[in-house]
Amino acid sequence: DIVALAAEKATEADKQAIREALEEYETVGPTIAEDTGWPAHDHFHRTLAEATQNPILVLILQSLLDLVPQPLRRGLLTGTGDEIAERIRSEREIHRNLCEAVAQGDETAAREWMTRHAENEDQIDADTADLPGNGRLCASADGQHGNHGANADDNPQDGQT
């Protein structure tokens, strides 16, 4: 639980860094472009991980961020103008509340907002399931998790190609 640990361990300097990362994320503009918005989004999450005082969690989080499929990121900007605006509004609300929970040292609220964040991204993932190249993060109808959209040849196992 990165956010709960961040709420427990964050120093005043960490809290300020998280606030600054949130401000950077929110100044991206009314829409989130892949080339500007996502680095700010990822920086916010890395800053939360850094507040745990655990460098291993920072590395794990960065690895996870690197694995987010581009269709999921593009999915935030898929649909009508109203749908896009609502997704962006929701994402920013979640990030603001994560920041506040960590700043207040509220581990329970931090967990709750992170759960909401994951649910929101699962919904975006489901909404973008038909986009080419989506590796799918959420469960499929058969209950299996993982990289359902990937070509089997892209993931050799045990030295097989």
mmCIF file of C-alpha atoms in Angstrom:
data_model
loop_
_atom_site.group_PDB
_atom_site.id
_atom_site.type_symbol
_atom_site.label_atom_id
_atom_site.label_comp_id
_atom_site.label_asym_id
_atom_site.label_seq_id
_atom_site.Cartn_x
_atom_site.Cartn_y
_atom_site.Cartn_z
ATOM 1 C CA ASP A 1 0.000 0.000 0.000
ATOM 2 C CA ILE A 2 2.168 2.823 -1.262
ATOM 3 C CA VAL A 3 -0.307 5.590 -0.450
ATOM 4 C CA ALA A 4 -1.008 4.339 3.078
ATOM 5 C CA LEU A 5 2.711 4.049 3.776
ATOM 6 C CA ALA A 6 3.230 7.513 2.285
ATOM 7 C CA ALA A 7 0.524 8.866 4.619
ATOM 8 C CA GLU A 8 2.345 7.289 7.550
ATOM 9 C CA LYS A 9 5.931 8.179 6.617
ATOM 10 C CA ALA A 10 5.800 11.425 4.608
ATOM 11 C CA THR A 11 7.935 14.248 5.937
ATOM 12 C CA GLU A 12 6.919 17.888 5.565
ATOM 13 C CA ALA A 13 9.326 18.098 2.614
ATOM 14 C CA ASP A 14 7.641 15.047 1.032
ATOM 15 C CA LYS A 15 4.208 16.611 1.520
ATOM 16 C CA GLN A 16 5.382 19.806 -0.160
ATOM 17 C CA ALA A 17 6.862 17.803 -3.054
ATOM 18 C CA ILE A 18 3.543 15.946 -3.456
ATOM 19 C CA ARG A 19 1.618 19.244 -3.486
ATOM 20 C CA GLU A 20 4.011 20.628 -6.118
ATOM 21 C CA ALA A 21 3.677 17.492 -8.234
ATOM 22 C CA LEU A 22 -0.117 17.774 -8.012
ATOM 23 C CA GLU A 23 0.044 21.427 -9.050
ATOM 24 C CA GLU A 24 2.237 20.466 -12.013
ATOM 25 C CA TYR A 25 -0.255 17.738 -12.981
ATOM 26 C CA GLU A 26 -3.218 20.106 -12.724
ATOM 27 C CA THR A 27 -1.580 22.862 -14.816
ATOM 28 C CA VAL A 28 -1.274 20.583 -17.839
ATOM 29 C CA GLY A 29 -4.494 22.081 -19.185
ATOM 30 C CA PRO A 30 -8.089 21.100 -19.862
ATOM 31 C CA THR A 31 -7.008 17.964 -21.724
ATOM 32 C CA ILE A 32 -4.167 15.574 -21.062
ATOM 33 C CA ALA A 33 -1.835 15.089 -24.007
ATOM 34 C CA GLU A 34 0.401 12.043 -23.925
ATOM 35 C CA ASP A 35 3.534 14.145 -24.331
ATOM 36 C CA THR A 36 2.813 16.583 -21.484
ATOM 37 C CA GLY A 37 0.148 15.200 -19.164
ATOM 38 C CA TRP A 38 1.414 11.706 -18.569
ATOM 39 C CA PRO A 39 4.887 12.641 -17.364
ATOM 40 C CA ALA A 40 3.265 14.986 -14.821
ATOM 41 C CA HIS A 41 0.814 12.253 -13.794
ATOM 42 C CA ASP A 42 3.610 9.729 -13.382
ATOM 43 C CA HIS A 43 5.740 12.258 -11.472
ATOM 44 C CA PHE A 44 2.880 12.727 -8.988
ATOM 45 C CA HIS A 45 2.717 8.979 -8.372
ATOM 46 C CA ARG A 46 6.514 8.683 -8.088
ATOM 47 C CA THR A 47 6.475 11.498 -5.529
ATOM 48 C CA LEU A 48 3.902 9.565 -3.492
ATOM 49 C CA ALA A 49 6.136 6.493 -3.657
ATOM 50 C CA GLU A 50 9.188 8.501 -2.618
ATOM 51 C CA ALA A 51 7.268 9.640 0.482
ATOM 52 C CA THR A 52 7.230 6.015 1.688
ATOM 53 C CA GLN A 53 10.975 6.319 2.362
ATOM 54 C CA ASN A 54 11.323 2.938 0.617
ATOM 55 C CA PRO A 55 13.405 3.040 -2.584
ATOM 56 C CA ILE A 56 12.266 -0.469 -3.562
ATOM 57 C CA LEU A 57 8.647 0.734 -3.729
ATOM 58 C CA VAL A 58 9.750 3.635 -5.922
ATOM 59 C CA LEU A 59 11.381 1.185 -8.345
ATOM 60 C CA ILE A 60 8.338 -1.093 -8.328
ATOM 61 C CA LEU A 61 5.990 1.823 -8.988
ATOM 62 C CA GLN A 62 8.163 3.104 -11.835
ATOM 63 C CA SER A 63 8.158 -0.373 -13.374
ATOM 64 C CA LEU A 64 4.362 -0.479 -13.149
ATOM 65 C CA LEU A 65 4.006 2.980 -14.676
ATOM 66 C CA ASP A 66 6.252 1.885 -17.544
ATOM 67 C CA LEU A 67 3.897 -1.049 -18.206
ATOM 68 C CA VAL A 68 0.678 0.992 -18.530
ATOM 69 C CA PRO A 69 -0.554 0.331 -22.074
ATOM 70 C CA GLN A 70 -0.756 3.385 -24.305
ATOM 71 C CA PRO A 71 -4.384 2.597 -25.224
ATOM 72 C CA LEU A 72 -5.302 2.955 -21.536
ATOM 73 C CA ARG A 73 -3.579 6.329 -21.451
ATOM 74 C CA ARG A 74 -5.260 7.332 -24.717
ATOM 75 C CA GLY A 75 -8.552 5.977 -23.382
ATOM 76 C CA LEU A 76 -8.800 8.930 -21.049
ATOM 77 C CA LEU A 77 -9.181 11.066 -24.185
ATOM 78 C CA THR A 78 -11.550 8.743 -26.058
ATOM 79 C CA GLY A 79 -15.228 9.533 -26.505
ATOM 80 C CA THR A 80 -17.327 12.656 -26.640
ATOM 81 C CA GLY A 81 -16.130 15.979 -25.286
ATOM 82 C CA ASP A 82 -18.361 15.554 -22.237
ATOM 83 C CA GLU A 83 -17.032 12.039 -21.556
ATOM 84 C CA ILE A 84 -13.445 13.233 -21.796
ATOM 85 C CA ALA A 85 -14.121 16.219 -19.550
ATOM 86 C CA GLU A 86 -15.748 13.944 -16.955
ATOM 87 C CA ARG A 87 -12.838 11.489 -16.992
ATOM 88 C CA ILE A 88 -10.338 14.300 -16.539
ATOM 89 C CA ARG A 89 -12.440 15.885 -13.779
ATOM 90 C CA SER A 90 -12.691 12.563 -11.983
ATOM 91 C CA GLU A 91 -8.970 11.807 -12.298
ATOM 92 C CA ARG A 92 -8.032 15.230 -10.957
ATOM 93 C CA GLU A 93 -10.470 14.939 -8.055
ATOM 94 C CA ILE A 94 -8.967 11.577 -7.131
ATOM 95 C CA HIS A 95 -5.415 12.925 -7.293
ATOM 96 C CA ARG A 96 -6.322 15.988 -5.189
ATOM 97 C CA ASN A 97 -7.893 13.759 -2.556
ATOM 98 C CA LEU A 98 -4.912 11.376 -2.570
ATOM 99 C CA CYS A 99 -2.644 14.366 -1.988
ATOM 100 C CA GLU A 100 -4.828 15.644 0.847
ATOM 101 C CA ALA A 101 -5.093 12.235 2.534
ATOM 102 C CA VAL A 102 -1.323 11.784 2.480
ATOM 103 C CA ALA A 103 -0.730 15.357 3.678
ATOM 104 C CA GLN A 104 -3.069 14.733 6.614
ATOM 105 C CA GLY A 105 -1.488 11.388 7.417
ATOM 106 C CA ASP A 106 -4.839 9.651 6.858
ATOM 107 C CA GLU A 107 -3.906 6.122 5.803
ATOM 108 C CA THR A 108 -7.532 4.966 5.531
ATOM 109 C CA ALA A 109 -8.571 7.818 3.250
ATOM 110 C CA ALA A 110 -5.414 7.358 1.160
ATOM 111 C CA ARG A 111 -6.304 3.678 0.624
ATOM 112 C CA GLU A 112 -9.913 4.540 -0.225
ATOM 113 C CA TRP A 113 -8.895 7.139 -2.817
ATOM 114 C CA MET A 114 -6.322 4.782 -4.331
ATOM 115 C CA THR A 115 -9.011 2.108 -4.612
ATOM 116 C CA ARG A 116 -11.244 4.619 -6.374
ATOM 117 C CA HIS A 117 -8.346 5.510 -8.672
ATOM 118 C CA ALA A 118 -7.856 1.829 -9.586
ATOM 119 C CA GLU A 119 -11.599 1.386 -10.207
ATOM 120 C CA ASN A 120 -11.613 4.476 -12.419
ATOM 121 C CA GLU A 121 -8.714 3.151 -14.463
ATOM 122 C CA ASP A 122 -10.342 -0.289 -14.699
ATOM 123 C CA GLN A 123 -13.394 1.454 -16.205
ATOM 124 C CA ILE A 124 -11.243 3.344 -18.716
ATOM 125 C CA ASP A 125 -9.512 0.054 -19.558
ATOM 126 C CA ALA A 126 -12.873 -1.650 -20.131
ATOM 127 C CA ASP A 127 -14.081 1.298 -22.230
ATOM 128 C CA THR A 128 -10.982 1.073 -24.442
ATOM 129 C CA ALA A 129 -10.858 -2.716 -24.746
ATOM 130 C CA ASP A 130 -11.392 -2.593 -28.494
ATOM 131 C CA LEU A 131 -8.579 -0.146 -29.211
ATOM 132 C CA PRO A 132 -5.681 -1.773 -31.099
ATOM 133 C CA GLY A 133 -2.775 -2.788 -28.883
ATOM 134 C CA ASN A 134 -4.622 -2.625 -25.581
ATOM 135 C CA GLY A 135 -2.865 -5.100 -23.287
ATOM 136 C CA ARG A 136 -5.850 -4.968 -20.906
ATOM 137 C CA LEU A 137 -5.205 -4.362 -17.252
ATOM 138 C CA CYS A 138 -8.536 -5.540 -15.874
ATOM 139 C CA ALA A 139 -10.123 -8.980 -15.783
ATOM 140 C CA SER A 140 -11.633 -10.391 -18.919
ATOM 141 C CA ALA A 141 -14.995 -12.117 -19.078
ATOM 142 C CA ASP A 142 -13.265 -15.406 -18.235
ATOM 143 C CA GLY A 143 -11.915 -13.872 -15.015
ATOM 144 C CA GLN A 144 -8.289 -13.955 -16.162
ATOM 145 C CA HIS A 145 -6.055 -10.937 -15.583
ATOM 146 C CA GLY A 146 -3.138 -9.860 -17.669
ATOM 147 C CA ASN A 147 -2.002 -9.061 -21.133
ATOM 148 C CA HIS A 148 -4.970 -10.466 -23.065
ATOM 149 C CA GLY A 149 -4.471 -8.215 -26.081
ATOM 150 C CA ALA A 150 -0.845 -9.121 -26.642
ATOM 151 C CA ASN A 151 0.383 -11.464 -29.295
ATOM 152 C CA ALA A 152 1.664 -14.688 -27.740
ATOM 153 C CA ASP A 153 4.882 -14.259 -29.720
ATOM 154 C CA ASP A 154 5.549 -11.029 -27.815
ATOM 155 C CA ASN A 155 5.930 -12.896 -24.519
ATOM 156 C CA PRO A 156 8.281 -15.858 -24.905
ATOM 157 C CA GLN A 157 8.472 -18.055 -21.841
ATOM 158 C CA ASP A 158 11.212 -20.440 -20.742
ATOM 159 C CA GLY A 159 13.409 -19.405 -23.672
ATOM 160 C CA GLN A 160 10.765 -20.291 -26.246
ATOM 161 C CA THR A 161 10.125 -17.935 -29.145
#
